[in-house]
Amino acid sequence: MFPTLTFNELATTLIVPVSQPQEFRLDSLYQRGIVDRSWSIIEPPLYAYGQIQLKFAQGTISVEPNRIGLIHQQSDIDAAKSWSLASARRCIACFPNFAYEGIGFCLTGILRVSEPHTQPEALLRQTLLPVGQWHSIEQIDPCVVLKLVYPLPGRELALLVAEGGIKEQDTMQPTINLRATLMYTVSEVESAHRVAALNTALDRYIEDVKLCKSLIKHYCQQILGTQPRVATRSRRRIRVVRSIIAAQP
């Protein structure tokens, strides 16, 4: 049995100096080219407490005073990167003085559990925590069983483990969901080089996505008690990360 892994989303948050909140209304976003008129709106725009959320088939744009959040829901990493860069360029054209707040991604692995009464917390504490430099943080919300943190140079990878649950009338197996998230800031640079800086950061974290896939596969296989089927290059990447961590003071 092998977990299902999907790349969920790529998120870019931009800090934008704005004097009037109405600059972010939908018609203004269309006029400025931040929102493409060809995009399909899948839900009515949501306006609440000075915030706007726009959901498109291509992704989500959330706007609040001085901040724009761009989230691209896409299974194709390259397409997500292209969309993020295009959106950032539009923002640069409209708001030359904006700054990046950060970028991040979310990757989910779904592991089906053969025993309906398996206790995921005990299972995961037994199999995941002794490995590498993961450490447990107290339950952060009702849906998350464990949060395991893996430090990387200049950023931090968090693996959130949640019980997928199962409905009584459902005949499917219960699941454990492993969600890897990575968030870090983009170095502040001159405005003329901000797209290049974002492009470099995106290239780096696309590599991090590959690393997360390798790590999740590795740990899912440990839970299942079988030899992890990870490509040689991926194993080497895991060893490199572990050696970096071991060398940290």
GROMACS .gro file of C-alpha atoms in nm:
model
  249
    1MET     CA    1   0.000   0.000   0.000
    2PHE     CA    2   0.142   0.341  -0.093
    3PRO     CA    3   0.023   0.691   0.000
    4THR     CA    4  -0.141   0.923  -0.251
    5LEU     CA    5   0.060   1.245  -0.280
    6THR     CA    6  -0.073   1.564  -0.436
    7PHE     CA    7   0.074   1.911  -0.476
    8ASN     CA    8  -0.206   2.133  -0.344
    9GLU     CA    9  -0.118   2.495  -0.377
   10LEU     CA   10   0.146   2.761  -0.412
   11ALA     CA   11   0.088   3.078  -0.210
   12THR     CA   12   0.252   3.419  -0.250
   13THR     CA   13   0.174   3.704  -0.012
   14LEU     CA   14   0.256   4.060  -0.114
   15ILE     CA   15   0.254   4.374   0.102
   16VAL     CA   16   0.109   4.658  -0.104
   17PRO     CA   17   0.098   5.024   0.006
   18VAL     CA   18  -0.264   5.132  -0.052
   19SER     CA   19  -0.431   5.448   0.069
   20GLN     CA   20  -0.792   5.358  -0.012
   21PRO     CA   21  -0.943   5.007   0.035
   22GLN     CA   22  -1.170   5.061  -0.267
   23GLU     CA   23  -0.860   5.029  -0.484
   24PHE     CA   24  -0.900   4.655  -0.422
   25ARG     CA   25  -1.260   4.623  -0.536
   26LEU     CA   26  -1.317   4.372  -0.816
   27ASP     CA   27  -1.369   4.630  -1.091
   28SER     CA   28  -1.045   4.804  -0.988
   29LEU     CA   29  -0.854   4.473  -0.986
   30TYR     CA   30  -0.981   4.405  -1.339
   31GLN     CA   31  -0.880   4.754  -1.457
   32ARG     CA   32  -0.533   4.720  -1.308
   33GLY     CA   33  -0.483   4.379  -1.469
   34ILE     CA   34  -0.423   4.201  -1.137
   35VAL     CA   35  -0.728   3.988  -1.215
   36ASP     CA   36  -0.759   3.854  -1.569
   37ARG     CA   37  -1.107   3.892  -1.720
   38SER     CA   38  -1.075   3.543  -1.870
   39TRP     CA   39  -1.059   3.380  -1.526
   40SER     CA   40  -1.372   3.193  -1.421
   41ILE     CA   41  -1.516   3.307  -1.088
   42ILE     CA   42  -1.646   2.998  -0.908
   43GLU     CA   43  -1.797   3.181  -0.607
   44PRO     CA   44  -1.939   3.532  -0.561
   45PRO     CA   45  -1.680   3.781  -0.428
   46LEU     CA   46  -1.677   3.785  -0.048
   47TYR     CA   47  -1.651   4.124   0.120
   48ALA     CA   48  -1.614   4.129   0.500
   49TYR     CA   49  -1.435   4.348   0.753
   50GLY     CA   50  -1.239   4.536   0.489
   51GLN     CA   51  -1.126   4.212   0.323
   52ILE     CA   52  -1.209   4.071  -0.018
   53GLN     CA   53  -1.177   3.710  -0.126
   54LEU     CA   54  -1.206   3.613  -0.491
   55LYS     CA   55  -1.219   3.246  -0.587
   56PHE     CA   56  -1.139   3.152  -0.945
   57ALA     CA   57  -1.093   2.817  -1.113
   58GLN     CA   58  -0.726   2.915  -1.148
   59GLY     CA   59  -0.673   3.009  -0.785
   60THR     CA   60  -0.772   3.244  -0.505
   61ILE     CA   61  -0.687   3.609  -0.446
   62SER     CA   62  -0.747   3.742  -0.097
   63VAL     CA   63  -0.715   4.114  -0.036
   64GLU     CA   64  -0.710   4.321   0.281
   65PRO     CA   65  -0.577   4.671   0.347
   66ASN     CA   66  -0.209   4.678   0.247
   67ARG     CA   67  -0.192   4.309   0.166
   68ILE     CA   68  -0.265   4.085  -0.135
   69GLY     CA   69  -0.255   3.707  -0.105
   70LEU     CA   70  -0.222   3.500  -0.424
   71ILE     CA   71  -0.297   3.128  -0.392
   72HIS     CA   72  -0.277   2.904  -0.695
   73GLN     CA   73  -0.451   2.568  -0.663
   74GLN     CA   74  -0.280   2.356  -0.924
   75SER     CA   75  -0.144   2.004  -0.939
   76ASP     CA   76   0.125   2.116  -1.186
   77ILE     CA   77   0.414   2.284  -1.004
   78ASP     CA   78   0.545   2.463  -1.315
   79ALA     CA   79   0.199   2.604  -1.394
   80ALA     CA   80   0.167   2.725  -1.035
   81LYS     CA   81   0.505   2.898  -1.058
   82SER     CA   82   0.413   3.062  -1.389
   83TRP     CA   83   0.084   3.191  -1.245
   84SER     CA   84   0.255   3.329  -0.934
   85LEU     CA   85   0.518   3.515  -1.137
   86ALA     CA   86   0.257   3.660  -1.375
   87SER     CA   87   0.048   3.781  -1.080
   88ALA     CA   88   0.354   3.935  -0.914
   89ARG     CA   89   0.442   4.121  -1.235
   90ARG     CA   90   0.090   4.266  -1.249
   91CYS     CA   91   0.124   4.383  -0.890
   92ILE     CA   92   0.463   4.541  -0.963
   93ALA     CA   93   0.313   4.730  -1.258
   94CYS     CA   94   0.028   4.863  -1.039
   95PHE     CA   95   0.211   4.910  -0.710
   96PRO     CA   96   0.585   4.970  -0.775
   97ASN     CA   97   0.665   5.001  -0.403
   98PHE     CA   98   0.521   4.672  -0.285
   99ALA     CA   99   0.723   4.424  -0.082
  100TYR     CA  100   0.704   4.046  -0.059
  101GLU     CA  101   0.582   3.914   0.273
  102GLY     CA  102   0.648   3.552   0.198
  103ILE     CA  103   0.582   3.250  -0.018
  104GLY     CA  104   0.488   2.899   0.075
  105PHE     CA  105   0.337   2.576  -0.048
  106CYS     CA  106   0.121   2.295   0.081
  107LEU     CA  107   0.165   1.929  -0.008
  108THR     CA  108  -0.072   1.658   0.114
  109GLY     CA  109  -0.011   1.287   0.143
  110ILE     CA  110  -0.309   1.061   0.217
  111LEU     CA  111  -0.229   0.730   0.382
  112ARG     CA  112  -0.508   0.472   0.407
  113VAL     CA  113  -0.512   0.273   0.730
  114SER     CA  114  -0.611  -0.093   0.710
  115GLU     CA  115  -0.733  -0.114   1.071
  116PRO     CA  116  -1.033   0.113   1.140
  117HIS     CA  117  -0.943   0.127   1.510
  118THR     CA  118  -0.580   0.222   1.458
  119GLN     CA  119  -0.480   0.500   1.697
  120PRO     CA  120  -0.295   0.740   1.466
  121GLU     CA  121  -0.134   0.944   1.743
  122ALA     CA  122   0.026   0.643   1.912
  123LEU     CA  123   0.124   0.499   1.575
  124LEU     CA  124   0.286   0.820   1.457
  125ARG     CA  125   0.464   0.893   1.784
  126GLN     CA  126   0.609   0.543   1.768
  127THR     CA  127   0.720   0.554   1.407
  128LEU     CA  128   0.791   0.917   1.318
  129LEU     CA  129   0.931   1.091   1.623
  130PRO     CA  130   1.244   0.876   1.669
  131VAL     CA  131   1.348   0.953   1.311
  132GLY     CA  132   1.585   1.238   1.231
  133GLN     CA  133   1.528   1.574   1.400
  134TRP     CA  134   1.147   1.578   1.403
  135HIS     CA  135   1.001   1.693   1.730
  136SER     CA  136   0.644   1.711   1.849
  137ILE     CA  137   0.448   2.025   1.923
  138GLU     CA  138   0.127   2.009   2.124
  139GLN     CA  139  -0.193   1.957   1.927
  140ILE     CA  140  -0.256   2.291   1.754
  141ASP     CA  141  -0.618   2.242   1.653
  142PRO     CA  142  -0.881   1.967   1.679
  143CYS     CA  143  -0.801   1.835   1.331
  144VAL     CA  144  -0.424   1.805   1.374
  145VAL     CA  145  -0.286   1.512   1.570
  146LEU     CA  146   0.080   1.611   1.556
  147LYS     CA  147   0.298   1.885   1.418
  148LEU     CA  148   0.651   1.774   1.337
  149VAL     CA  149   0.911   2.038   1.260
  150TYR     CA  150   1.213   1.983   1.038
  151PRO     CA  151   1.457   2.278   1.041
  152LEU     CA  152   1.620   2.379   0.714
  153PRO     CA  153   1.874   2.658   0.658
  154GLY     CA  154   1.684   2.989   0.661
  155ARG     CA  155   1.339   2.832   0.682
  156GLU     CA  156   1.139   2.565   0.853
  157LEU     CA  157   0.944   2.272   0.715
  158ALA     CA  158   0.644   2.158   0.917
  159LEU     CA  159   0.469   1.825   0.867
  160LEU     CA  160   0.115   1.833   1.003
  161VAL     CA  161  -0.039   1.494   1.068
  162ALA     CA  162  -0.417   1.474   1.091
  163GLU     CA  163  -0.660   1.188   1.120
  164GLY     CA  164  -0.871   1.182   0.805
  165GLY     CA  165  -1.157   1.012   0.988
  166ILE     CA  166  -1.430   0.792   0.849
  167LYS     CA  167  -1.809   0.823   0.846
  168GLU     CA  168  -2.009   0.535   0.990
  169GLN     CA  169  -2.197   0.478   0.667
  170ASP     CA  170  -1.878   0.497   0.462
  171THR     CA  171  -1.731   0.167   0.347
  172MET     CA  172  -1.396   0.322   0.257
  173GLN     CA  173  -1.090   0.276   0.475
  174PRO     CA  174  -1.004   0.552   0.722
  175THR     CA  175  -0.711   0.773   0.633
  176ILE     CA  176  -0.428   0.962   0.793
  177ASN     CA  177  -0.346   1.287   0.616
  178LEU     CA  178   0.011   1.414   0.615
  179ARG     CA  179   0.035   1.778   0.510
  180ALA     CA  180   0.375   1.939   0.456
  181THR     CA  181   0.391   2.318   0.463
  182LEU     CA  182   0.684   2.548   0.404
  183MET     CA  183   0.679   2.925   0.447
  184TYR     CA  184   0.966   3.169   0.430
  185THR     CA  185   1.022   3.530   0.339
  186VAL     CA  186   1.179   3.657   0.022
  187SER     CA  187   1.486   3.873   0.080
  188GLU     CA  188   1.416   4.242   0.040
  189VAL     CA  189   1.576   4.374  -0.280
  190GLU     CA  190   1.548   4.674  -0.507
  191SER     CA  191   1.213   4.692  -0.687
  192ALA     CA  192   1.379   4.642  -1.027
  193HIS     CA  193   1.497   4.297  -0.918
  194ARG     CA  194   1.192   4.176  -0.726
  195VAL     CA  195   1.055   3.952  -1.001
  196ALA     CA  196   1.400   3.793  -1.038
  197ALA     CA  197   1.418   3.746  -0.660
  198LEU     CA  198   1.077   3.579  -0.657
  199ASN     CA  199   1.176   3.359  -0.950
  200THR     CA  200   1.490   3.246  -0.764
  201ALA     CA  201   1.292   3.176  -0.449
  202LEU     CA  202   1.031   2.979  -0.643
  203ASP     CA  203   1.302   2.768  -0.805
  204ARG     CA  204   1.443   2.692  -0.461
  205TYR     CA  205   1.114   2.593  -0.312
  206ILE     CA  206   1.015   2.378  -0.608
  207GLU     CA  207   1.321   2.178  -0.502
  208ASP     CA  208   1.178   2.184  -0.150
  209VAL     CA  209   0.854   2.040  -0.286
  210LYS     CA  210   1.053   1.750  -0.428
  211LEU     CA  211   1.227   1.710  -0.093
  212CYS     CA  212   0.891   1.703   0.087
  213LYS     CA  213   0.760   1.437  -0.148
  214SER     CA  214   1.064   1.225  -0.071
  215LEU     CA  215   1.031   1.279   0.304
  216ILE     CA  216   0.658   1.205   0.314
  217LYS     CA  217   0.704   0.888   0.109
  218HIS     CA  218   0.988   0.786   0.338
  219TYR     CA  219   0.792   0.836   0.660
  220CYS     CA  220   0.468   0.689   0.523
  221GLN     CA  221   0.659   0.375   0.437
  222GLN     CA  222   0.800   0.366   0.791
  223ILE     CA  223   0.446   0.382   0.929
  224LEU     CA  224   0.351   0.092   0.706
  225GLY     CA  225   0.651  -0.103   0.833
  226THR     CA  226   0.796  -0.164   0.488
  227GLN     CA  227   1.113  -0.059   0.314
  228PRO     CA  228   1.067   0.293   0.171
  229ARG     CA  229   1.052   0.299  -0.207
  230VAL     CA  230   1.235   0.626  -0.261
  231ALA     CA  231   1.451   0.700  -0.564
  232THR     CA  232   1.827   0.698  -0.506
  233ARG     CA  233   1.853   1.070  -0.572
  234SER     CA  234   1.572   1.140  -0.324
  235ARG     CA  235   1.741   0.929  -0.056
  236ARG     CA  236   2.058   1.124  -0.113
  237ARG     CA  237   1.864   1.451  -0.073
  238ILE     CA  238   1.725   1.327   0.260
  239ARG     CA  239   2.076   1.237   0.378
  240VAL     CA  240   2.204   1.581   0.276
  241VAL     CA  241   1.931   1.754   0.477
  242ARG     CA  242   2.003   1.536   0.779
  243SER     CA  243   2.375   1.613   0.756
  244ILE     CA  244   2.299   1.987   0.739
  245ILE     CA  245   2.083   1.960   1.050
  246ALA     CA  246   2.345   1.754   1.234
  247ALA     CA  247   2.605   2.021   1.160
  248GLN     CA  248   2.393   2.301   1.306
  249PRO     CA  249   2.502   2.430   1.650
   0.00000   0.00000   0.00000
